[in-house]
Coordinates of C-alpha atoms in Angstrom, one line a residue:
X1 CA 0.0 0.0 0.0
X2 CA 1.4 3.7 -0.9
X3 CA 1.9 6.0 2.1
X4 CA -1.3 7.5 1.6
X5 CA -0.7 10.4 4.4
X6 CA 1.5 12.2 1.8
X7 CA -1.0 11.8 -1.4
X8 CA -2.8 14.1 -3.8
X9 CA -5.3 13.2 -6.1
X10 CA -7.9 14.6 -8.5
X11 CA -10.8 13.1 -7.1
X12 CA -11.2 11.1 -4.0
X13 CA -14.3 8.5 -3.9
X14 CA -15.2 7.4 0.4
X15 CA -17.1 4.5 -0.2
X16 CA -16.2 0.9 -1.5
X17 CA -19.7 0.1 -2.6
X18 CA -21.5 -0.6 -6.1
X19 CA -22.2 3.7 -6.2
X20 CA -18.1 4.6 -5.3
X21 CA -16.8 1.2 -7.5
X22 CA -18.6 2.3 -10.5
X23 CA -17.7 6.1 -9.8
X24 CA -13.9 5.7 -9.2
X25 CA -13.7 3.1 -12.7
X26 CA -15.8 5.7 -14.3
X27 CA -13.6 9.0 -13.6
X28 CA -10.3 6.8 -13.9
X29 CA -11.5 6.3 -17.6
X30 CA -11.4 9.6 -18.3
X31 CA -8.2 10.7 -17.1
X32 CA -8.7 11.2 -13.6
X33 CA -6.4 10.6 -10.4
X34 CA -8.6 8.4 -8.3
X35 CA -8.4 7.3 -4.6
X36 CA -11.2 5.3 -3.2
X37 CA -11.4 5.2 0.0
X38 CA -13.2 2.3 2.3
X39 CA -13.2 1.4 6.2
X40 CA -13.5 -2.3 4.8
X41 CA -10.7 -4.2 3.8
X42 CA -12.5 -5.5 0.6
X43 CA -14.2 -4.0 -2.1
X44 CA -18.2 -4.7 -2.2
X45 CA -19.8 -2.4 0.2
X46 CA -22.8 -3.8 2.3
X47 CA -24.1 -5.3 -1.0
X48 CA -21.2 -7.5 -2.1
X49 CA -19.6 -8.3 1.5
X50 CA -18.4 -11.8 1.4
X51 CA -16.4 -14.1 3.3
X52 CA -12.4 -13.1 4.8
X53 CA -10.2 -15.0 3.0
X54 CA -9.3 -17.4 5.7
X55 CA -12.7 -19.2 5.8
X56 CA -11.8 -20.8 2.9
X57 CA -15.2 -20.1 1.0
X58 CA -14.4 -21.1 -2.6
X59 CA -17.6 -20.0 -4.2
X60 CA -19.0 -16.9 -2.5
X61 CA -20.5 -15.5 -5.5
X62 CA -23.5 -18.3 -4.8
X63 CA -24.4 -16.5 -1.6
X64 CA -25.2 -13.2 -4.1
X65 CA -27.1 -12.1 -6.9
X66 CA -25.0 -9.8 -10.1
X67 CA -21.7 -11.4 -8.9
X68 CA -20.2 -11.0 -12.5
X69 CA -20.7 -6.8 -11.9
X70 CA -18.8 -6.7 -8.8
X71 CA -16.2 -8.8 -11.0
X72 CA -16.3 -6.8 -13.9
X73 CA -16.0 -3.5 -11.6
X74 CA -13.1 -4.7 -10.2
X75 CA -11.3 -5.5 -12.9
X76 CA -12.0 -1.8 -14.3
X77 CA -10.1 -0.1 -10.7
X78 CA -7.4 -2.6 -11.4
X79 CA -6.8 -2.0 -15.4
X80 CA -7.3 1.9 -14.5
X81 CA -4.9 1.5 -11.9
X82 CA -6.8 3.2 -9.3
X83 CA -5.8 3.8 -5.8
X84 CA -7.2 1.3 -3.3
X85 CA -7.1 2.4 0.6
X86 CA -8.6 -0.3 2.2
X87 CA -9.1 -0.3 6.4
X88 CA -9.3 3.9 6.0
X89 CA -11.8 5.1 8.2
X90 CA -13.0 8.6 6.7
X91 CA -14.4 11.3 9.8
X92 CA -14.0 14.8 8.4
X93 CA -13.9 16.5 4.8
X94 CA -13.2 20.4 5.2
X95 CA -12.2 22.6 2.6
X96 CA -8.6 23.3 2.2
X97 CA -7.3 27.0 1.1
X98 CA -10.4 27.6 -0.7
X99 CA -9.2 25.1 -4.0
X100 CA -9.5 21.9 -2.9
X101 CA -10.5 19.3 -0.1
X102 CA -8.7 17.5 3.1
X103 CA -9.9 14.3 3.5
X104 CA -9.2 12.6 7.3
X105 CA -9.4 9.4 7.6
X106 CA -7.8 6.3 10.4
X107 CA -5.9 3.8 8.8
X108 CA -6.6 0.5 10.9
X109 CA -8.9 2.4 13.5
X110 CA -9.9 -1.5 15.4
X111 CA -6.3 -1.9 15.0
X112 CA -2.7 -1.9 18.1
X113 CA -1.9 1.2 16.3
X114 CA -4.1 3.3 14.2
X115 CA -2.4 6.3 12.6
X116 CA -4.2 9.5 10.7
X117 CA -4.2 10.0 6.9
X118 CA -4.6 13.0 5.0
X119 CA -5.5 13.1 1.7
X120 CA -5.7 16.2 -0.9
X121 CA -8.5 15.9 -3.5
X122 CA -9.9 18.8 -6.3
X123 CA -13.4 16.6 -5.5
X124 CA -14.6 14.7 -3.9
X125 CA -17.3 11.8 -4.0
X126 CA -19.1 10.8 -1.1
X127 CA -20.8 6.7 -1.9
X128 CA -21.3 6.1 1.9
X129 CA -24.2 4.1 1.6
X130 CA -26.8 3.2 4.6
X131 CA -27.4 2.0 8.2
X132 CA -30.3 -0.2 9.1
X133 CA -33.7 1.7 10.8
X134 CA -34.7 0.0 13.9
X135 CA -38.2 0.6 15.5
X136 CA -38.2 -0.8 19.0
X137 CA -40.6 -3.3 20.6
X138 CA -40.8 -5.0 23.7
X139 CA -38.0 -7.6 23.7
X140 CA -36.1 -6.3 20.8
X141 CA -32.6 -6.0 23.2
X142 CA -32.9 -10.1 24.2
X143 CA -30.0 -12.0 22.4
X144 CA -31.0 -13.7 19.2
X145 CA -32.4 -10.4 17.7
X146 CA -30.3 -9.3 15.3
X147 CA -31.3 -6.8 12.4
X148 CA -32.5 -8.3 8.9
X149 CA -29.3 -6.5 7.2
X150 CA -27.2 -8.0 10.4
X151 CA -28.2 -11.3 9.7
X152 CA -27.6 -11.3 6.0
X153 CA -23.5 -9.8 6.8
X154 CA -23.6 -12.8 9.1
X155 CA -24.5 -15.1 6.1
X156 CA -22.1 -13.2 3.7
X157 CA -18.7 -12.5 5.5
X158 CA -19.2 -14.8 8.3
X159 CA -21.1 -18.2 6.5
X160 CA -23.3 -18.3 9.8
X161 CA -26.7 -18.1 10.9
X162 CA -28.5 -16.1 13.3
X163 CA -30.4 -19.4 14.3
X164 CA -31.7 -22.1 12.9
X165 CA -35.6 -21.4 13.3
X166 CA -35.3 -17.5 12.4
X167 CA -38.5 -15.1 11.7
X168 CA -37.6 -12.3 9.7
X169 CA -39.9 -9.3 10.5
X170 CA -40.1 -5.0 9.7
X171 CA -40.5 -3.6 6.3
X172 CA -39.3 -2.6 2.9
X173 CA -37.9 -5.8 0.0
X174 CA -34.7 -6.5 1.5
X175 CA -37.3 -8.6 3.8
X176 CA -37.6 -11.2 1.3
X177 CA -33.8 -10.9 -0.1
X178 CA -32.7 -12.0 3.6
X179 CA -35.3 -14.5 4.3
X180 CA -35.1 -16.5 1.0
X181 CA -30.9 -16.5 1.8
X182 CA -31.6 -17.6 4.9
X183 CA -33.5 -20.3 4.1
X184 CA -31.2 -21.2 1.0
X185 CA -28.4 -21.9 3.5
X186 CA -30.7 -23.8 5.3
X187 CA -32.4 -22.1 8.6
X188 CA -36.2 -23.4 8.9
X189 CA -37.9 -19.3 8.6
X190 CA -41.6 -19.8 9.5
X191 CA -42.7 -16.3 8.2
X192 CA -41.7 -13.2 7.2
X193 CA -44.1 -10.4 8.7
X194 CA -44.2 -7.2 6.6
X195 CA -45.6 -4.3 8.5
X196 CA -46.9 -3.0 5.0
X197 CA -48.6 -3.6 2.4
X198 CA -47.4 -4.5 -1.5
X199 CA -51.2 -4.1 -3.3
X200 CA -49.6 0.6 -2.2
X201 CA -47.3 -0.5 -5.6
X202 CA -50.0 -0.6 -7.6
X203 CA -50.5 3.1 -7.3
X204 CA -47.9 3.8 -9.9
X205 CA -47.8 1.9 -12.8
X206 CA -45.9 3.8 -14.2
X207 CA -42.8 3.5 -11.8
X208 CA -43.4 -0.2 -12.0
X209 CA -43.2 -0.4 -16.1
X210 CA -40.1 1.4 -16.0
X211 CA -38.4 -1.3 -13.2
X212 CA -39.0 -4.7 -14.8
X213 CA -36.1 -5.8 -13.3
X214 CA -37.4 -5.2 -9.8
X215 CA -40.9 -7.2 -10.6
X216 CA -38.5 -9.9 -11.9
X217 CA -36.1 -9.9 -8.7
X218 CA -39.3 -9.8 -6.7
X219 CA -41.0 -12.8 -8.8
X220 CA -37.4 -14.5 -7.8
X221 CA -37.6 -14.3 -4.0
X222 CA -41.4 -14.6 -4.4
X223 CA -40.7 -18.0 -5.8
X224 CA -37.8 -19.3 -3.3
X225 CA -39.9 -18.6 -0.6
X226 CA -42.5 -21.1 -2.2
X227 CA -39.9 -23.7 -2.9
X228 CA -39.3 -23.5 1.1
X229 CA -42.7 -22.9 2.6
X230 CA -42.3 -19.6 4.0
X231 CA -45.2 -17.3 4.9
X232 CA -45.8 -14.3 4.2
X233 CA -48.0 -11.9 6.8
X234 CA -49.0 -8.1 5.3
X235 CA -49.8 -5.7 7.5
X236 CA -48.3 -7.2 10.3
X237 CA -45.5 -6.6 12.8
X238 CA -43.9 -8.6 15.5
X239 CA -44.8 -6.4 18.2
X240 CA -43.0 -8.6 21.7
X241 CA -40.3 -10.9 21.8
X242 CA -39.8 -14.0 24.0
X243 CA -37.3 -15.8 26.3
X244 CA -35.0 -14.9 29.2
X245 CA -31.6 -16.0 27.8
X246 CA -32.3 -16.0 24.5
X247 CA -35.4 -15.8 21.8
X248 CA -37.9 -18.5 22.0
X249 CA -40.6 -17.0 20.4
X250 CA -42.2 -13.8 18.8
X251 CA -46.0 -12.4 19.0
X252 CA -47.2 -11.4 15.7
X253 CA -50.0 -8.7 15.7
X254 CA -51.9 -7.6 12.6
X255 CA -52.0 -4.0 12.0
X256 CA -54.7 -1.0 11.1
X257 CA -54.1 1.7 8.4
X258 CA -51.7 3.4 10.8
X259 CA -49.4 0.5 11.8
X260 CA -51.3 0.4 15.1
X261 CA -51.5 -3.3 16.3
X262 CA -55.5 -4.6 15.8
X263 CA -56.9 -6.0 19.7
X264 CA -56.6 -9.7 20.2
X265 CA -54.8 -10.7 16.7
X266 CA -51.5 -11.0 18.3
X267 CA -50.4 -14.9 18.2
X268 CA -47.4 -16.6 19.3
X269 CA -44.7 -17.9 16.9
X270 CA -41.8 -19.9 18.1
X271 CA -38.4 -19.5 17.0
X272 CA -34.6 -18.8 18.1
X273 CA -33.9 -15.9 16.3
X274 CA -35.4 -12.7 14.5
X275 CA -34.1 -10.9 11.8
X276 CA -35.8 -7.4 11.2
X277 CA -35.3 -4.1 10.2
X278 CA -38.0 -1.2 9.3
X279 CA -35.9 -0.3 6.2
X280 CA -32.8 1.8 5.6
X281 CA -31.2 5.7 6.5
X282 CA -29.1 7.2 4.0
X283 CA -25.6 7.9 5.7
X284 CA -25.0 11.1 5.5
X285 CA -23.1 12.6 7.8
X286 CA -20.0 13.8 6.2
X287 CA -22.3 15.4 3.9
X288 CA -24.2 18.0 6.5
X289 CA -21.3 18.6 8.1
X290 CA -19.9 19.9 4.7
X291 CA -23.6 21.8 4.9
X292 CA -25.2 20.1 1.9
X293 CA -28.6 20.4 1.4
X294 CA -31.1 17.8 2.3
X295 CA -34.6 16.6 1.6
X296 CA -37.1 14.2 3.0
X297 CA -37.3 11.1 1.5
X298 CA -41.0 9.5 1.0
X299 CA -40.6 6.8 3.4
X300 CA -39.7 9.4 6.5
X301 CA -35.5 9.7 6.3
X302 CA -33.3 12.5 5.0
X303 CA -31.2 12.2 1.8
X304 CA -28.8 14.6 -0.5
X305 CA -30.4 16.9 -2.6
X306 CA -28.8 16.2 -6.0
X307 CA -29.1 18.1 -9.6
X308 CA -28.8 16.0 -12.9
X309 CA -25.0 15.4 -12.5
X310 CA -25.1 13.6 -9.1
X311 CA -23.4 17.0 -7.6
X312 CA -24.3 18.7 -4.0
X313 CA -25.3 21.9 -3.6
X314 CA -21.8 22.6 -2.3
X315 CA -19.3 22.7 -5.3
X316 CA -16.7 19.7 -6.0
X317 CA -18.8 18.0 -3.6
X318 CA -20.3 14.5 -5.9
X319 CA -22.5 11.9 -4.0
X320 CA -23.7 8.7 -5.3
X321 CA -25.9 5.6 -4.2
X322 CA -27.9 5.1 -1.0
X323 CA -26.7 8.9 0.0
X324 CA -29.3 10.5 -2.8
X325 CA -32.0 7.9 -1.1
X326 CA -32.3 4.1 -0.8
X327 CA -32.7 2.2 -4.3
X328 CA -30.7 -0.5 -4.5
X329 CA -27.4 -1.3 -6.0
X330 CA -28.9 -1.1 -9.4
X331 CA -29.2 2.3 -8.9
X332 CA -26.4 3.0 -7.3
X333 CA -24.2 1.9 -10.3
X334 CA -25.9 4.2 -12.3
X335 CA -25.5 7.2 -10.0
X336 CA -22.0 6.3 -9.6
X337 CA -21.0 6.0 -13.3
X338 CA -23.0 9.4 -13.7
X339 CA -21.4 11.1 -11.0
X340 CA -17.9 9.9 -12.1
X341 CA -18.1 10.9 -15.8
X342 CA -19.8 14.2 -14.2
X343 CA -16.2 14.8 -11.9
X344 CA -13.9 14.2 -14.9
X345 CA -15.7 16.3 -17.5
X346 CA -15.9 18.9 -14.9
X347 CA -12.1 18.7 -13.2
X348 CA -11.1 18.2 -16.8
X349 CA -12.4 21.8 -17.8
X350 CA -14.1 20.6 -21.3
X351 CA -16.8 18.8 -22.4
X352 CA -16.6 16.2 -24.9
X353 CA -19.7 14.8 -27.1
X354 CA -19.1 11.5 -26.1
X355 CA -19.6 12.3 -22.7
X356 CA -22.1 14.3 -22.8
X357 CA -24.2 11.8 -24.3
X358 CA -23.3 9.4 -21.6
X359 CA -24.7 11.4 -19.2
X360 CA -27.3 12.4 -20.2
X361 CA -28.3 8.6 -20.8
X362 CA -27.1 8.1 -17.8
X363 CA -29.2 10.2 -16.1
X364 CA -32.1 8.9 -18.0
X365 CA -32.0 5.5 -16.8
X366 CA -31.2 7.1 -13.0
X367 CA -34.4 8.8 -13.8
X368 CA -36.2 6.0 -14.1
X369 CA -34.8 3.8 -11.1
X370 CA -35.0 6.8 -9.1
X371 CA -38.8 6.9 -9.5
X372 CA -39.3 3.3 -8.5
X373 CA -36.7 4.1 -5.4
X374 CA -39.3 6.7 -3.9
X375 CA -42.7 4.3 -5.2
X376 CA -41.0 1.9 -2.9
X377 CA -40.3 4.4 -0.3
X378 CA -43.9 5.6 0.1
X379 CA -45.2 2.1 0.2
X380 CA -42.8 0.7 3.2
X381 CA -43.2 4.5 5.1
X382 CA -43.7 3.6 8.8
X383 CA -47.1 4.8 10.0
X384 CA -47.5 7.0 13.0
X385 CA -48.9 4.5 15.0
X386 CA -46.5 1.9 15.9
X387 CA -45.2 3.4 18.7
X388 CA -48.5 2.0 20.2
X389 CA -46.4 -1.3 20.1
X390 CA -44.1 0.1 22.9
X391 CA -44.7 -0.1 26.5
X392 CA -43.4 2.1 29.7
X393 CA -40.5 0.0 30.0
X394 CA -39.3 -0.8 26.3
X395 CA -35.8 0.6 26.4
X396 CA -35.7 3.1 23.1
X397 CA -31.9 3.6 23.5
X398 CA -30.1 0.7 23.9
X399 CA -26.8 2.5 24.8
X400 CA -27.7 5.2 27.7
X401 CA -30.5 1.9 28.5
X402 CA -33.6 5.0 28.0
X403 CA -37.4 3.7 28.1
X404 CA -40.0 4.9 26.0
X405 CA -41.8 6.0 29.6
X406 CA -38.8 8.1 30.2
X407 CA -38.7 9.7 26.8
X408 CA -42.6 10.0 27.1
X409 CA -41.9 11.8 30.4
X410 CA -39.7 14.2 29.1
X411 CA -42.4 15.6 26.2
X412 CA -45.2 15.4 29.0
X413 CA -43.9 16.8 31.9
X414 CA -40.5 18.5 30.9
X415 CA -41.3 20.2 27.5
X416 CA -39.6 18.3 25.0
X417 CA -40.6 18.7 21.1
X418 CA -37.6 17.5 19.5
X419 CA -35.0 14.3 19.5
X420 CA -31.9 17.0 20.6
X421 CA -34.2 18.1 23.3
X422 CA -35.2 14.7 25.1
X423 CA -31.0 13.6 24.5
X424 CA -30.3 16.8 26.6
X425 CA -33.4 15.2 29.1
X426 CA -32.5 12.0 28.8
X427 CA -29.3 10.8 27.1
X428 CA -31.1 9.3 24.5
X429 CA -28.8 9.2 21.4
X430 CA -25.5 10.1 23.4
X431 CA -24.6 6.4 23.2
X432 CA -21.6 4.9 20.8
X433 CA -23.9 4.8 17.9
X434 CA -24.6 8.2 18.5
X435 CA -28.6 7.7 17.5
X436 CA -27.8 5.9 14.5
X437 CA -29.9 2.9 16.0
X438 CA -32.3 5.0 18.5
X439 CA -32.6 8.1 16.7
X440 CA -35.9 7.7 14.5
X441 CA -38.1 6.4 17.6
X442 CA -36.9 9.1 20.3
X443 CA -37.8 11.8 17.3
X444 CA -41.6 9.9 16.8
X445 CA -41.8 9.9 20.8
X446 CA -41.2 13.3 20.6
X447 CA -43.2 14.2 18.2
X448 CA -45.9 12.8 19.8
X449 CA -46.2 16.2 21.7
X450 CA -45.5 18.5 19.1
X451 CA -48.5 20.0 17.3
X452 CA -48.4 19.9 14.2
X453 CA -44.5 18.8 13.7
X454 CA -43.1 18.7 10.6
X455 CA -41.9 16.0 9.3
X456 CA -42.6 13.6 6.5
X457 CA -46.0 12.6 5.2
X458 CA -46.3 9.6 7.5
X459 CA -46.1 11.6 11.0
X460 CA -42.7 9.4 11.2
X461 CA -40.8 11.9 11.8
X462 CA -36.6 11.3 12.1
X463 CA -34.3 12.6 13.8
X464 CA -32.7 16.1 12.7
X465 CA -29.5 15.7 11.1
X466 CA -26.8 17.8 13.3
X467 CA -23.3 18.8 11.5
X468 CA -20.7 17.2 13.6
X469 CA -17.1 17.9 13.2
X470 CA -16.4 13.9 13.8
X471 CA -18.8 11.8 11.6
X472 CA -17.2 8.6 13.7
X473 CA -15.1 8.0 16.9
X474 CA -11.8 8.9 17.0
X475 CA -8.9 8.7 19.1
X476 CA -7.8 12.0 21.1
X477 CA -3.9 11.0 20.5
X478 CA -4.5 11.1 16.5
X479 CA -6.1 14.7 16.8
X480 CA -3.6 15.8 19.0
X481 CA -1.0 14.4 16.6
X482 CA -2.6 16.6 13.5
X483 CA -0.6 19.2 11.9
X484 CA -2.3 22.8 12.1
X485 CA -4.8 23.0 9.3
X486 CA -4.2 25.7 6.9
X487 CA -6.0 28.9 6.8
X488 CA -9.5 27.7 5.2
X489 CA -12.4 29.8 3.9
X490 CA -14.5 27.7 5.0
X491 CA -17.3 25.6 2.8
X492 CA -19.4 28.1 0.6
X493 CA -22.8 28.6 1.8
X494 CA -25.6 26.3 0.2
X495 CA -28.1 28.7 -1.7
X496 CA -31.0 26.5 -2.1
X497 CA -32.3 23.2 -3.0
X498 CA -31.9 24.0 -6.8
X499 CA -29.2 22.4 -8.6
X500 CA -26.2 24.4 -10.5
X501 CA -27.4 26.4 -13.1
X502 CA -24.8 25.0 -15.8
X503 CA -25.9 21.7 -15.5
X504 CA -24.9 19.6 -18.4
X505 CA -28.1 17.3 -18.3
X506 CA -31.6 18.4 -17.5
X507 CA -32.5 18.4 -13.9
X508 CA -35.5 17.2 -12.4
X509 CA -38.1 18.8 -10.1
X510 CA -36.4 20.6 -7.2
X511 CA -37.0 18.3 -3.9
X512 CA -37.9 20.5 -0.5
X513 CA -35.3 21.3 0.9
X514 CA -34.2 21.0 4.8
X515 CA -31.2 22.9 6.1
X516 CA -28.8 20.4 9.1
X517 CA -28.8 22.5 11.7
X518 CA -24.8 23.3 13.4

């Protein structure tokens, strides 16, 4: 590995995944000096994890779906010679003399010795991806629960199982991607219970027609959990868990327009594990505390605004994939290509035909994915009522060990109308994930008291995005050991939601616009 503390590059891509793969290949085609940068120490993102070399696995490509892209992506970084900095943990981006970026990063941060990196960059490329949602229930913090993205990393990296009698439960299709690997590799999964229901795609047609791959990856989980007799509840939700150790059982409740759980349906499943997960969070941390502008997402999270280009509203500031709003890797290697193509014409100062074309069809087919990305949104948006699931003593934050009765107290009796509010109340959220896990239900408790809050359409409100100086952990000897930054002017002030006006493609409708707050 090059001593990456002493490196310069034209662009530099933070994020391993399908959108930062396709987006480093894309600009190294065109000319550009790229770094890609990942906390990882292979290539794949969440998407394409699979197994450490030292288990041996000698055909991990049958635990996935598209292996031959993640193939064919790699072997575009390696003809293009790109640079790989595997085991980099990036926590800050800040401008640097007004021409360019500093990227900071930890090079082997779970490591004896973890040292800082600097990199220099003219742009830079944020495909960071997404963390699982987690509504809470009663029982969710017993051993055995694990999150439906959790249990599909076990599978991947780890050849493992959460259990061997495993319910997978939440919302949103990466339900029925876990549960039919899960079975594949042989756990007995008695039912997957989707909080939602599928007839709300049948609203758009339109979105639908131009996704025909989705119906067909749909049809394909549709069918292997067929083949191994797995059923499927709608409009349902595992509202308690069971067991003292460990998970011995789950109680399934149907739900009412609201995702409010319907008197006396609740019945009693047994099994050892439970996979869920209410859908996925764009990670975007890096990005608000650059000040990019956001916008709420149809299923109740925040995302980047983005014009036609893949480009923030702060300038040589690119973002690709899950950051823009969940749609699935598909998606993401469109958004990266686009958004890599989109750096090098720009950096490069011209604009050639050939490129121009590219993105443009580019941005057509993004177009199109995109659309299907918020249909699928809307139809797996948490309602406002399942916090009717929770009881006094349900802890919400697992970290600071918070109840939703304490939380509940603090809008009440204390005044809360906000998540930061109740954290300052309560601790909720001050925990090592920092609200990542906790952060969506303490803002719905608290919005429980707000009249009229806004939030998305739903009344599932999230959490407001804060700009933090540190988007991770890290040590106090590596920022003491820092050399003085130079004199910086500072990121330039977003001016709206609207994209750049010398946009090379057409931009879309402008998205409402939030601002994170400092």
């Amino acid at each position: 590995m090059p001593d990456s503390a002493s490196e310069a590059h034209d662009l530099v891509v933070i994020g391993a995944g399908v959108a930062g793969l396709a987006g480093a290949a894309a600009a190294r085609e065109y000319g550009l000096d790229v770094a890609l940068v990942d906390a990882a120490e292979q290539v794949g993102g969440q998407y394409y994890r699979h197994p450490a070399p030292g288990l041996g696995a000698t055909r991990p490509q049958a635990l996935h779906h598209g292996w031959s892209v993640l193939t064919g992506l790699r072997r575009r970084l390696a003809e293009g010679q790109v640079t790989w900095l595997n085991g980099h943990q990036v926590w800050s981006v800040v401008r640097e003399d007004g021409a360019g970026w500093a990227v900071h990063a930890v090079h082997g941060a779970e490591g004896p010795s973890p040292r800082p990196v600097l990199l220099r960059a003219r742009a830079v490329l944020l495909a960071t991806g997404a963390y699982e949602r987690q509504l809470p229930f009663p029982g969710w913090t017993l051993p055995g629960v694990v999150g439906a993205g959790g249990a599909q990393a076990m599978l991947k990296s780890g050849l493992v199982l959460p259990g061997s009698r495993v319910v997978v439960a939440g919302s949103g299709p990466l339900l029925l991607a876990v549960a039919s690997s899960l079975a594949a590799a042989g756990a007995r999964v008695p039912a997957v219970v989707e909080a939602a229901g599928y007839l709300r795609y049948a609203r758009h047609p339109l979105a639908l027609a131009g996704s025909p791959q989705k119906l067909v990856e749909a049809a394909r989980h549709g069918t292997a959990l067929l083949r191994h007799r797995v059923r499927l509840h709608t409009r349902s939700a595992v509202t308690a868990v069971h067991g003292t150790d460990r998970v011995a059982g789950v109680t399934v409740s149907r739900l009412d327009g609201d995702w409010r759980p319907v008197p006396g349906t609740g019945r009693r499943v047994d099994c050892d594990a439970l996979a869920v997960g209410h859908g996925l969070a764009p990670q975007i941390e890096l990005a608000t505390g650059l000040g990019c502008a956001i916008r709420w997402t149809p299923d109740g999270t925040r995302a980047l605004v983005l014009d036609a280009e893949q480009r923030t509203s702060v300038p040589g500031i690119w973002a690709a994939g899950e950051t823009g709003g969940v749609g699935g890797a598909q998606l993401a290697r469109v958004e990266g290509e686009l958004a890599g193509v989109s750096a090098a014409v720009r950096l490069r100062g011209g604009a050639e035909a050939a490129a121009v074309r590219r993105i443009r069809r580019l941005g057509r087919r993004r177009d199109r994915m995109r659309a299907f990305a918020d249909t699928m949104a809307a139809a797996h948006a948490p309602g406002p009522g399942w916090t009717d699931w929770l009881s006094q003593d349900t802890e919400v934050c697992r970290c600071e060990e918070v109840t939703a009765g304490r939380v509940r107290e603090a809008v009440a009796d204390l005044g809360a109308r906000d998540a930061r509010t109740v954290k300052l109340l309560t601790r909720a959220g001050m925990g090592w994930c920092q609200g990542r896990v906790c952060g969506a239900a303490v803002a719905c408790l608290a919005a429980e008291g707000a009249d009229g809050a806004d939030g998305a359409a739903s009344g599932a409100v999230p959490p407001s995005p804060e700009r933090r100086p540190l988007a991770v952990p890290v040590p106090l000897g590596l920022l003491a050991a820092l050399p003085e930054p130079a004199e910086s002017t500072g990121p330039p002030a977003p001016t709206g939601g609207t994209a750049p006006p010398e946009s090379l493609a057409s931009a879309g409708p402008t998205a409402p616009v939030d601002r994170p707050q400092p």
